[in-house]
Coordinates of C-alpha atoms in Angstrom, one line a residue:
Chain A
Q1 CA 0.0 0.0 0.0
Q2 CA 1.4 3.3 -1.1
Q3 CA -0.9 5.5 1.2
V4 CA -0.3 7.6 4.1
K5 CA -3.4 8.4 6.2
Q6 CA -3.5 11.7 8.1
S7 CA -5.8 12.9 10.8
P8 CA -7.5 15.1 11.9
Q9 CA -8.6 17.0 8.8
S10 CA -8.8 20.2 10.8
L11 CA -7.7 21.2 14.2
I12 CA -8.4 24.3 16.5
V13 CA -6.0 25.0 19.3
Q14 CA -5.8 27.9 21.8
K15 CA -2.6 29.9 21.9
G16 CA -0.2 28.2 24.1
G17 CA -1.7 24.8 23.7
I18 CA -0.3 21.6 22.1
S19 CA -1.3 20.8 18.6
I20 CA -1.0 17.1 17.5
I21 CA -1.4 15.6 14.1
N22 CA -1.2 12.0 13.4
C23 CA -0.1 9.8 10.4
A24 CA -0.2 6.2 9.6
Y25 CA 1.3 4.1 6.8
E26 CA 1.3 0.6 5.5
N27 CA 4.5 0.2 3.4
T28 CA 7.4 -0.9 5.6
A29 CA 9.8 0.1 2.8
F30 CA 9.2 3.7 3.6
D31 CA 12.4 5.2 5.1
Y32 CA 11.9 8.9 5.3
F33 CA 9.2 10.8 7.0
P34 CA 8.9 14.6 6.5
W35 CA 6.3 17.2 7.6
Y36 CA 5.6 20.1 5.4
Q37 CA 3.9 23.4 6.3
Q38 CA 1.9 25.4 3.9
F39 CA 0.6 29.0 4.3
P40 CA -2.3 30.1 2.1
G41 CA -1.1 31.0 -1.3
K42 CA 2.3 29.5 -1.0
G43 CA 3.9 26.2 -1.7
P44 CA 4.7 23.7 1.1
A45 CA 8.1 24.0 2.9
L46 CA 9.9 21.4 4.8
L47 CA 9.3 21.8 8.6
I48 CA 11.0 18.7 10.1
A49 CA 11.8 15.2 9.0
I50 CA 12.7 11.8 10.7
R51 CA 14.2 8.5 9.6
P52 CA 13.0 5.3 11.2
D53 CA 16.3 4.6 13.1
V54 CA 15.1 7.1 15.8
S55 CA 11.9 7.4 17.8
E56 CA 11.8 11.2 18.2
K57 CA 13.2 14.3 16.7
K58 CA 12.8 17.7 18.2
E59 CA 13.5 21.2 16.6
G60 CA 12.4 24.1 18.7
R61 CA 8.7 23.8 19.4
F62 CA 8.2 21.1 16.8
T63 CA 8.7 17.3 17.6
I64 CA 8.2 14.2 15.5
S65 CA 7.3 11.0 17.4
F66 CA 7.9 7.8 15.4
N67 CA 6.5 4.4 16.2
K68 CA 8.0 1.9 13.7
S69 CA 6.1 -1.2 15.1
A70 CA 2.8 0.6 14.9
K71 CA 3.7 2.3 11.5
Q72 CA 2.6 5.6 12.9
F73 CA 4.2 8.9 13.3
S74 CA 3.0 12.3 14.6
L75 CA 3.8 15.9 14.8
H76 CA 3.6 17.8 18.1
I77 CA 3.6 21.6 18.1
M78 CA 4.3 22.8 21.7
D79 CA 3.1 26.3 22.8
S80 CA 1.1 26.7 19.7
Q81 CA 1.1 30.3 18.2
P82 CA -1.3 32.1 15.8
G83 CA 1.6 32.2 13.4
D84 CA 1.6 28.4 13.3
S85 CA -1.9 28.6 11.6
A86 CA -1.3 26.7 8.3
T87 CA -1.9 23.4 6.6
Y88 CA 0.4 20.7 7.6
F89 CA 1.2 17.6 5.5
C90 CA 2.9 14.5 6.6
A91 CA 4.7 12.4 3.9
A92 CA 6.7 9.3 3.3
S93 CA 9.2 8.3 0.8
P94 CA 9.5 4.8 -0.7
G95 CA 12.9 3.5 0.0
S96 CA 13.1 1.1 -2.9
S97 CA 14.7 3.7 -5.2
N98 CA 16.5 7.1 -4.9
T99 CA 14.0 9.0 -6.9
G100 CA 12.8 11.1 -3.8
K101 CA 9.1 10.6 -4.6
L102 CA 7.0 11.6 -1.6
I103 CA 3.6 10.2 -0.9
F104 CA 1.6 12.9 1.1
G105 CA -1.2 12.6 3.6
Q106 CA -4.4 14.4 3.1
G107 CA -3.4 17.4 5.1
T108 CA -4.5 19.1 8.4
T109 CA -5.6 22.7 8.6
L110 CA -4.5 24.1 11.9
Q111 CA -6.1 27.3 13.4
V112 CA -4.5 28.6 16.6
K113 CA -6.8 31.1 18.4
P114 CA -5.2 34.1 20.2
Chain B
N1 CA 17.6 33.3 -4.8
A2 CA 14.7 32.7 -7.0
G3 CA 14.4 28.9 -6.2
V4 CA 11.5 27.3 -8.0
T5 CA 9.5 29.7 -10.3
Q6 CA 6.2 28.7 -11.7
T7 CA 4.1 30.6 -14.4
P8 CA 1.3 31.3 -14.8
K9 CA 0.1 31.8 -11.3
F10 CA -3.6 31.7 -12.5
R11 CA -5.3 30.5 -15.6
I12 CA -8.7 29.8 -16.8
L13 CA -9.3 27.2 -19.6
K14 CA -12.2 26.1 -21.6
I15 CA -12.9 22.4 -21.9
G16 CA -10.7 20.9 -24.7
Q17 CA -8.2 23.6 -24.7
S18 CA -4.4 22.8 -24.2
M19 CA -1.7 24.7 -22.2
T20 CA 1.7 24.4 -20.7
L21 CA 2.6 25.1 -17.0
Q22 CA 6.1 26.3 -16.8
C23 CA 8.6 25.4 -14.1
T24 CA 12.1 26.5 -13.7
Q25 CA 14.7 26.1 -10.9
D26 CA 18.0 27.8 -10.4
M27 CA 19.5 25.4 -7.8
N28 CA 21.1 23.0 -10.2
H29 CA 18.9 20.1 -8.8
N30 CA 18.7 17.0 -10.7
Y31 CA 15.3 15.8 -9.4
M32 CA 12.1 17.7 -10.3
Y33 CA 8.4 16.9 -9.6
W34 CA 4.8 18.0 -10.6
Y35 CA 2.1 17.6 -8.0
R36 CA -1.5 18.6 -8.0
Q37 CA -3.3 19.7 -4.7
D38 CA -7.0 19.2 -4.3
P39 CA -8.9 20.0 -1.1
G40 CA -8.9 17.2 1.4
M41 CA -6.8 15.1 -1.0
G42 CA -3.2 16.2 -0.1
L43 CA -0.6 16.4 -3.0
K44 CA -0.7 13.8 -5.7
L45 CA 2.4 13.1 -7.9
I46 CA 1.7 13.6 -11.6
Y47 CA 5.2 13.2 -13.2
Y48 CA 8.8 13.4 -12.0
S49 CA 12.3 13.6 -13.5
V50 CA 15.6 12.4 -12.1
G51 CA 17.6 14.5 -14.7
A52 CA 17.6 15.9 -18.1
G53 CA 16.1 13.6 -20.7
I54 CA 14.6 11.3 -18.1
T55 CA 10.9 11.4 -17.0
D56 CA 8.5 9.0 -15.4
K57 CA 5.0 8.7 -14.3
G58 CA 3.7 9.4 -10.9
E59 CA 0.3 8.5 -9.3
V60 CA -2.1 10.5 -11.5
P61 CA -0.4 11.0 -15.0
N62 CA -3.4 10.6 -17.2
G63 CA -4.2 13.8 -19.3
Y64 CA -0.8 15.2 -18.7
N65 CA 2.7 15.2 -20.4
V66 CA 6.2 16.5 -19.4
S67 CA 9.6 17.0 -20.9
R68 CA 13.0 17.7 -19.5
S69 CA 15.3 19.0 -22.0
T70 CA 17.5 21.1 -19.5
T71 CA 18.3 20.7 -15.9
E72 CA 16.5 23.9 -15.1
D73 CA 13.1 23.4 -16.8
F74 CA 10.3 21.0 -16.4
P75 CA 7.2 22.1 -18.2
L76 CA 3.8 20.3 -17.7
R77 CA 1.6 20.0 -20.7
L78 CA -2.3 19.7 -20.4
E79 CA -3.9 18.3 -23.5
L80 CA -7.6 18.5 -23.9
A81 CA -8.4 20.1 -20.6
A82 CA -11.2 18.7 -18.6
P83 CA -13.0 20.0 -15.5
S84 CA -11.3 17.2 -13.5
Q85 CA -8.1 19.0 -14.0
T86 CA -9.2 22.1 -12.1
S87 CA -6.6 22.1 -9.3
V88 CA -3.5 23.9 -7.9
Y89 CA -0.3 22.6 -9.5
F90 CA 3.0 22.7 -7.7
C91 CA 6.4 22.0 -9.2
A92 CA 9.2 21.1 -6.9
S93 CA 12.9 20.2 -7.0
R94 CA 15.4 18.3 -4.9
G95 CA 19.1 18.1 -4.7
S96 CA 21.0 14.7 -4.9
N97 CA 22.2 14.7 -1.3
T98 CA 19.1 15.7 0.5
G99 CA 15.5 14.5 0.9
E100 CA 14.1 18.1 1.1
L101 CA 11.8 19.2 -1.7
F102 CA 11.7 22.9 -2.7
F103 CA 8.3 23.9 -3.9
G104 CA 7.2 26.7 -6.2
E105 CA 4.3 28.9 -5.2
G106 CA 1.8 27.1 -7.4
S107 CA -0.4 27.6 -10.4
R108 CA -4.1 27.7 -9.9
L109 CA -5.9 26.2 -13.0
T110 CA -9.7 26.4 -13.6
V111 CA -11.3 24.4 -16.5
L112 CA -14.8 25.6 -17.4

């Protein structure tokens, strides 16, 4: 299966709260799991990425948690700010070749209320 | 740095018309991709290229064609436009030693 399933579709969080977005995959050959952030009218931009040899990666307020046995990974945004309001996409890259193709999740629209 | 540049930003087509979406990158990246974005569907890969002269189909190639005559340019051709091709199209590129995709700002296409 070449799908990545993302939830929730939309999320509303109060300023200072924690935003959590989840993704699940089936293909055990996936070996690269990035998260992209997209603001309205712009293209997606890489936010943070992880490979399956680690269970967690943190960059500032953004953390990826990775559960290889469950084939799930999630994005946690600590101390969420109104400027974090955007659409977030998880993705996975099939490791069978080096073409760099990404399979994207359906996206989550995050709104952080002041 | 310009990065990945897409033109046009907006276009309205009539059913059956054809057009080309232009994409150029100035980062000397070998890998280039075309995605389409539809609400609630994420981004779907249309075509990709691993270098000049080499292209391959992605998940949703029907109704589209691409070419890659130079490292910099990767145009996407729509033949016989259909309402199902109404979407936002993104071009992206990637260097050889990184997994990061750099996206353009998108081309919004409406087929009426």
